[in-house]
Short mmCIF file of C-alpha atoms in Angstrom, two decimals:
data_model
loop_
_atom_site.label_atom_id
_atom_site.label_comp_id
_atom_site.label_asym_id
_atom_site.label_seq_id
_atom_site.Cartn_x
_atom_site.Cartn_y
_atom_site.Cartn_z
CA UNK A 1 -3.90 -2.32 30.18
CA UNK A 2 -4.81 -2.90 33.99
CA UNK A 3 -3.01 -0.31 36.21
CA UNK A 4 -1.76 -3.74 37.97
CA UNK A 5 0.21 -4.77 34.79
CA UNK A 6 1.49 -1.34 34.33
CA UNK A 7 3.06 -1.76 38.11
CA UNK A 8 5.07 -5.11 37.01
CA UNK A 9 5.92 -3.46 33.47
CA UNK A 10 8.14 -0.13 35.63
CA UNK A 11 8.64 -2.40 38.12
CA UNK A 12 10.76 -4.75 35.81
CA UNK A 13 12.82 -2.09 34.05
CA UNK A 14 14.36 -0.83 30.76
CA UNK A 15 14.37 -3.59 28.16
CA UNK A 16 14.04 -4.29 24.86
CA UNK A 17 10.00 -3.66 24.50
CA UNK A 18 9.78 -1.43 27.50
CA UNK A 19 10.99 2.46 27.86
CA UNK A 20 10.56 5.15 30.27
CA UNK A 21 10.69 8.93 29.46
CA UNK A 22 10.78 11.81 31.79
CA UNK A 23 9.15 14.45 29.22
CA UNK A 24 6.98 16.28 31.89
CA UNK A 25 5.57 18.62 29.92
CA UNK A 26 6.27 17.79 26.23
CA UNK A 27 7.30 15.50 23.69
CA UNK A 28 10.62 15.09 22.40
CA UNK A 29 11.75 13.65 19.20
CA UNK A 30 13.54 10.66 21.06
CA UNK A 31 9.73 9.86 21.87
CA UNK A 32 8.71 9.30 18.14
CA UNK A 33 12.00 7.52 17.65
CA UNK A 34 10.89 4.80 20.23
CA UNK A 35 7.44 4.56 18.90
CA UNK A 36 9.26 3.25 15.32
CA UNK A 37 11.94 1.39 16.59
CA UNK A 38 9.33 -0.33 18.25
CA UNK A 39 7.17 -0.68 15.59
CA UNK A 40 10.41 -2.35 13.26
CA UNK A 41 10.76 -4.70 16.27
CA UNK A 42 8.75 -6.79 18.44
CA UNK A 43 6.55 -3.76 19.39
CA UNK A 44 6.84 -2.64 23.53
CA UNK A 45 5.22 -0.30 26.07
CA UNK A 46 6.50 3.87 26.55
CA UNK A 47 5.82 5.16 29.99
CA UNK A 48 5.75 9.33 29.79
CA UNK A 49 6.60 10.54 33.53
CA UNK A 50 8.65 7.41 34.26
CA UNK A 51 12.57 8.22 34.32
CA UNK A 52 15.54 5.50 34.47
CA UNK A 53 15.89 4.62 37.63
CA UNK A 54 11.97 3.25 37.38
CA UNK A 55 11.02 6.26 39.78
CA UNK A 56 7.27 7.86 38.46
CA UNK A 57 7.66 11.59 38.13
CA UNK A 58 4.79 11.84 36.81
CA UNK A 59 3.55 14.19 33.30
CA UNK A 60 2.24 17.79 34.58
CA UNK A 61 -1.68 17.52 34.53
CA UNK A 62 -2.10 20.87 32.86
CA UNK A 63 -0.06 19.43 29.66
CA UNK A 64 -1.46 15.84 29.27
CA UNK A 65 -4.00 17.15 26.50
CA UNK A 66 -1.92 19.27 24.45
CA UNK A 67 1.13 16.23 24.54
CA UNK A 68 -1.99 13.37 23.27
CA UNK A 69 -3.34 15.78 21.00
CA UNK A 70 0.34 16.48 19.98
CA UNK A 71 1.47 12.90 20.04
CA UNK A 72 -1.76 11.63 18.30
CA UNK A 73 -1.44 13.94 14.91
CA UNK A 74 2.32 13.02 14.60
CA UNK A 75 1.59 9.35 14.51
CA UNK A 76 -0.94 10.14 12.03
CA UNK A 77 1.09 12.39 10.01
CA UNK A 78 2.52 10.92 6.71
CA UNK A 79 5.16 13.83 7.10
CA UNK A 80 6.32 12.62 9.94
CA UNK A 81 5.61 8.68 9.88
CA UNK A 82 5.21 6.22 7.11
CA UNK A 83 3.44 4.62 7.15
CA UNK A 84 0.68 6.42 9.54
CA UNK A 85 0.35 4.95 13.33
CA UNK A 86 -2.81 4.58 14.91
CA UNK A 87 -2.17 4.98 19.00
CA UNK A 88 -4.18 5.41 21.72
CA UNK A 89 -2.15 6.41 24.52
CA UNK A 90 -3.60 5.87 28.02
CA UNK A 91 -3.80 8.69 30.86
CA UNK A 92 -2.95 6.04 34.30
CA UNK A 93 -3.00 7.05 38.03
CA UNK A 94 -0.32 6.00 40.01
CA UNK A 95 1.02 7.23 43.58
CA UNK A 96 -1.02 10.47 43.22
CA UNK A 97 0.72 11.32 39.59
CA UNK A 98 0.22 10.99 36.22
CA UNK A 99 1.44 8.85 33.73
CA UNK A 100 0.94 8.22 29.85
CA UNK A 101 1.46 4.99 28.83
CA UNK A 102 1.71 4.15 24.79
CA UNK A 103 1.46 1.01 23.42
CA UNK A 104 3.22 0.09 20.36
CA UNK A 105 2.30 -3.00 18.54
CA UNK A 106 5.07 -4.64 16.39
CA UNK A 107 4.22 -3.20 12.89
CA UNK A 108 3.65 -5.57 9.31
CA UNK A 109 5.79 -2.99 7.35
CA UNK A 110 8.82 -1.44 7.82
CA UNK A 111 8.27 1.87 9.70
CA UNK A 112 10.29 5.46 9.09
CA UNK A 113 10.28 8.52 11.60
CA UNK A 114 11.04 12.24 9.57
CA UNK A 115 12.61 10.25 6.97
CA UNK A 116 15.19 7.65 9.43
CA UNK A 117 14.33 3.78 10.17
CA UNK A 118 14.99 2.96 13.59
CA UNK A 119 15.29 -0.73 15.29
CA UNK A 120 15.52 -1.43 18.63
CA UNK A 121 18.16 -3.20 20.83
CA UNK A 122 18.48 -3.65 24.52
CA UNK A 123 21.12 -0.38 24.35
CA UNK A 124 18.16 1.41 23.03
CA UNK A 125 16.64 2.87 19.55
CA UNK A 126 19.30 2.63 16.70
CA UNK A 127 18.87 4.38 13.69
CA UNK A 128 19.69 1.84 10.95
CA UNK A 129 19.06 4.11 7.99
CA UNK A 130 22.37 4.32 6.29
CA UNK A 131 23.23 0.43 7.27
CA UNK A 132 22.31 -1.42 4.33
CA UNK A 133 22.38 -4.66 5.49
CA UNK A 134 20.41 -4.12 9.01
CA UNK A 135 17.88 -2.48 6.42
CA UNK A 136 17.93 -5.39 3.94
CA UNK A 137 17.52 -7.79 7.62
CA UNK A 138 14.29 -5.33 8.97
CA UNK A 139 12.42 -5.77 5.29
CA UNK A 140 13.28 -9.52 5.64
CA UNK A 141 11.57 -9.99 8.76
CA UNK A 142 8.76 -7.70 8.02
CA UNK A 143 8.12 -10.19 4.70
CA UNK A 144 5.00 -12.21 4.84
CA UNK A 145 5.43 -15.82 5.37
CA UNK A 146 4.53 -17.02 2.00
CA UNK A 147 3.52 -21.03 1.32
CA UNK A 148 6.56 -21.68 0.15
CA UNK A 149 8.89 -21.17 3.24
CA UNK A 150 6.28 -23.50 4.96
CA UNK A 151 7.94 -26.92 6.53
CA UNK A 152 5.07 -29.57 5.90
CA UNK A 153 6.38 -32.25 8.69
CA UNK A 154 3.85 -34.66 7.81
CA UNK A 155 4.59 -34.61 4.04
CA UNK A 156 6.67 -37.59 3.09
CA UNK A 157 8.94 -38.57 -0.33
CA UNK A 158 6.08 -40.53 -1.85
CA UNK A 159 3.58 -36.99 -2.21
CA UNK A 160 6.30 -34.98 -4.66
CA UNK A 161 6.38 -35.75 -8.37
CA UNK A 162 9.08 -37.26 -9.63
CA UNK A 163 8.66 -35.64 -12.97
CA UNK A 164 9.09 -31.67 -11.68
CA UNK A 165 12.07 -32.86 -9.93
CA UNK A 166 13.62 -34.26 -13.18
CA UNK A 167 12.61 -31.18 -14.74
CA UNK A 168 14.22 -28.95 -12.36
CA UNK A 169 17.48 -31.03 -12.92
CA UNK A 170 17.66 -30.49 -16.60
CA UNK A 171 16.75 -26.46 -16.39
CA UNK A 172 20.81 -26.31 -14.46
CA UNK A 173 23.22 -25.27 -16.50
CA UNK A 174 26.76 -25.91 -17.31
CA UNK A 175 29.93 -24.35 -16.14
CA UNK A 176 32.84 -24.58 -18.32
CA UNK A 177 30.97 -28.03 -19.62
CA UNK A 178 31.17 -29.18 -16.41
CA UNK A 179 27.41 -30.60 -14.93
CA UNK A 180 25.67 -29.13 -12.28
CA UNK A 181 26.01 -31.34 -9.34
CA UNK A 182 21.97 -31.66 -9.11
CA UNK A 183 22.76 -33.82 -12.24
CA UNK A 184 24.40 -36.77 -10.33
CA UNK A 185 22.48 -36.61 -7.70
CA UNK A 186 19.30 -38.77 -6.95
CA UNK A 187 16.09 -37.39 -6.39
CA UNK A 188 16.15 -37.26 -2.63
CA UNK A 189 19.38 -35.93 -2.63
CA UNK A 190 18.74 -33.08 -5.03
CA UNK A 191 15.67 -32.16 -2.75
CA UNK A 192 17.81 -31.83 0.17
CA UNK A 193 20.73 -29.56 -1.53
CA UNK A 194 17.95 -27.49 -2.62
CA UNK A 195 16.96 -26.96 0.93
CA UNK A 196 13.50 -28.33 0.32
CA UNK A 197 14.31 -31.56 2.78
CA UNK A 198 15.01 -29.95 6.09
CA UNK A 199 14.91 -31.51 9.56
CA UNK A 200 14.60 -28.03 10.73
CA UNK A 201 13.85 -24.88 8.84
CA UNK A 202 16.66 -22.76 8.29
CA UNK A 203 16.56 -19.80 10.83
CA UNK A 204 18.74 -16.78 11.58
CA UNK A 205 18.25 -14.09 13.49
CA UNK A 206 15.31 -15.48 14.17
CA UNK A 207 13.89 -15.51 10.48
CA UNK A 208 13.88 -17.63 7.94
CA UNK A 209 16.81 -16.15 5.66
CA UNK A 210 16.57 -17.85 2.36
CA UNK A 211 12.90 -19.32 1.17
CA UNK A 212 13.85 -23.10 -0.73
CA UNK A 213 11.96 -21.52 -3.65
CA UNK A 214 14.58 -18.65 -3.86
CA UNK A 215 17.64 -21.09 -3.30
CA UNK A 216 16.06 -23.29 -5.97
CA UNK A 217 15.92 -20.69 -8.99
CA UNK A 218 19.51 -19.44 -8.15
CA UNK A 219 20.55 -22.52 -8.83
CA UNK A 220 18.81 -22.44 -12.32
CA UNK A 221 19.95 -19.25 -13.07
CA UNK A 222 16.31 -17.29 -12.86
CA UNK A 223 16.79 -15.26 -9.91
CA UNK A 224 19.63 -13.51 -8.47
CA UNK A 225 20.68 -13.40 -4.88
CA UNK A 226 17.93 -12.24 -2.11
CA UNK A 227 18.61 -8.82 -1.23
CA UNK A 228 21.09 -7.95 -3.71
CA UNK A 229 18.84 -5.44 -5.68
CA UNK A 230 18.48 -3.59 -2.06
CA UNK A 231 22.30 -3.71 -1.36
CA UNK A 232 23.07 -2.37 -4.85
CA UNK A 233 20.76 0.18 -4.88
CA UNK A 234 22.21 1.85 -1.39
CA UNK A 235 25.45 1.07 -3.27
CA UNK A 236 25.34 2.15 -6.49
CA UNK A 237 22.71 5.91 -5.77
CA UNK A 238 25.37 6.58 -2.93
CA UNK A 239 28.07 6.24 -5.77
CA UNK A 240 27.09 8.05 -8.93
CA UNK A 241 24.21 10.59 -7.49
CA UNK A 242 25.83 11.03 -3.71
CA UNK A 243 22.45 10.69 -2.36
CA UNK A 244 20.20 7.86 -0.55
CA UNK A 245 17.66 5.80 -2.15
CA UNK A 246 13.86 5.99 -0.74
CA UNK A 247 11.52 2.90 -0.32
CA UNK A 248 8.09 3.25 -0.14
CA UNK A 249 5.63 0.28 0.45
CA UNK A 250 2.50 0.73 -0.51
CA UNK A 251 0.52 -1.16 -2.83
CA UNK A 252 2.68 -0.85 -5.07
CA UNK A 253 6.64 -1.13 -3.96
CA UNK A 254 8.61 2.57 -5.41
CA UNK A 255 12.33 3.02 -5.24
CA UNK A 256 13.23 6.35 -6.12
CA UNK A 257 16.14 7.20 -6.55
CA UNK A 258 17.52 11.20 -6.49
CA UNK A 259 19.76 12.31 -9.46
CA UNK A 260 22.10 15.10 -9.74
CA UNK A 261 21.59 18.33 -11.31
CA UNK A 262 24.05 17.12 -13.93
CA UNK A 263 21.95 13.90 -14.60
CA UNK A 264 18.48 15.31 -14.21
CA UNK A 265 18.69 17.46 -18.31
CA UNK A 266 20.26 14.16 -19.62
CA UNK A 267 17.61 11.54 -17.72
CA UNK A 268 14.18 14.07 -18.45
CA UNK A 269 15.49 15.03 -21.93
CA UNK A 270 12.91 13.56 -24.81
CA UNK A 271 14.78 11.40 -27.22
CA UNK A 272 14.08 14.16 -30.03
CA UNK A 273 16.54 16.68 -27.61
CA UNK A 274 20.14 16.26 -26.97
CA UNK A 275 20.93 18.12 -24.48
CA UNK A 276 22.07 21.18 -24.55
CA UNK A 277 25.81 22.12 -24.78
CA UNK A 278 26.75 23.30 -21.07
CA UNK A 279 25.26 20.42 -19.81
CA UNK A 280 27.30 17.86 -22.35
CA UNK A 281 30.42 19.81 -21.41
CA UNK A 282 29.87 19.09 -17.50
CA UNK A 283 28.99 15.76 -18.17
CA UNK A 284 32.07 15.02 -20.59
CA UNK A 285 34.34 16.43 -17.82
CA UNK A 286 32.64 14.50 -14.68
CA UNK A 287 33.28 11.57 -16.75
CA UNK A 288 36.65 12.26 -17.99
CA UNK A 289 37.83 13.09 -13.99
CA UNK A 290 36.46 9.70 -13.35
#
């Protein structure tokens, strides 16, 4: 970035993709947590040796390589972030002092710091971890944009096959032997409850909540809710093993999910096993306090 840029960057202030830090002479942790909230957001710009009130104090020259070397192997640290960051901070001149300046892009998955999630807000770096539904939100925006929460403008009534659509009306069930409403309805119609007509697509937040193909096999009965597996997962762990679930996106998504000592003989056991006696006396009693 041209030193120039940097100038109008300090020179406009605190927002939502731009911080300052003092740290002089070394990184603190609230440094890491800005590089993920960033990273869960819109991405932004960190200026080391910059404080509040847009003032440079500059970073000591005699600790700018230990705090890149230092700042570099944390990014890259699967210990410390997951998934791994690859930054290249940049050493800038300005006024006689030094400055680092870090450049986050906005990241395609949804990025943790020792463990926490943090998103960012124009009061700062939030740590979301324990708020289900700002979770549930972050992995929602950090989907992919599949082809079927496309709008095709240009796509009129005549291109869709009448036949799918009839198909898709008999597969609702009944309620109490009561129709469906999609039953009554004409094709058009139908098409438009289903949220697969839309004069605009339907935004919140600024990201498309519900996908047409989701709404469409609720109705049907073949999927449940979007996001409801994530909510009852914080829900129910929290509930019967008092601990948090952990996501992991890789190639494959995990959920783990941490059990109790009480749980862990009676999960692990092999079917052959019963458990053994102490352990079916503590878990006859947790249950019978219950």
């Amino acid at each position: 970035m041209e030193i120039a840029e940097i100038q109008r960057l300090i020179a406009g202030g605190e927002k939502i993709d731009v911080e300052f830090k003092k740290s002089s002479r070394k990184l603190n942790r609230d440094v890491y947590d800005s590089v993920c909230a960033f990273s869960n957001r819109n991405g932004g710009d960190i200026f080391l040796g910059v404080s509040d009130d847009r003032s440079i104090t500059g970073v000591d020259p005699d600790a700018i390589d230990k705090m890149l070397k230092d700042f570099t192997t944390a990014v890259n640290s699967t210990d410390k972030f997951y998934p791994p960051l690859y930054l290249s901070p940049q050493v800038v001149r300005i006024g006689g002092k030094s400055i680092i300046h870090i450049h986050v892009p906005e990241g395609t998955q949804v990025c943790r710091h020792a463990g926490h999630i943090y998103d960012r807000s124009y009061e700062g770096d939030l740590d979301i971890t324990n708020n289900a539904d700002m979770v549930f939100k972050l992995y929602a925006r950090k989907q992919a944009t599949y082809f079927v929460n496309r709008v095709y403008p240009h796509m009129d009534f005549s291109a869709l096959d009448s036949a799918v659509i009839e198909k898709a009306r008999r597969m609702t069930p009944y309620y109490n032997n009561v129709a469906h409403p999609w039953r009554n309805m004409g094709d058009e119609e139908l098409l438009r409850s289903a949220g697969l007509i839309l004069n605009d697509p339907f935004v919140l937040d600024g990201i498309q909540r519900v996908s047409a193909r989701d709404h469409l096999l609720r109705e049907i009965l073949l999927a449940d809710e979007l996001g409801s597996g994530m909510r009852n997962s914080y829900k129910y762990t929290r509930l019967y093993c008092g601990g948090e679930p952990e996501f992991s996106e890789e190639d494959t998504f995990t959920l783990t999910i941490p059990l109790t000592e009480i749980a862990n003989p009676v999960v692990n056991a092999p079917a052959s096993v019963p458990p053994d006696e102490g352990t079916r006396e503590k878990t006859t009693q947790k249950t019978t306090q219950k």
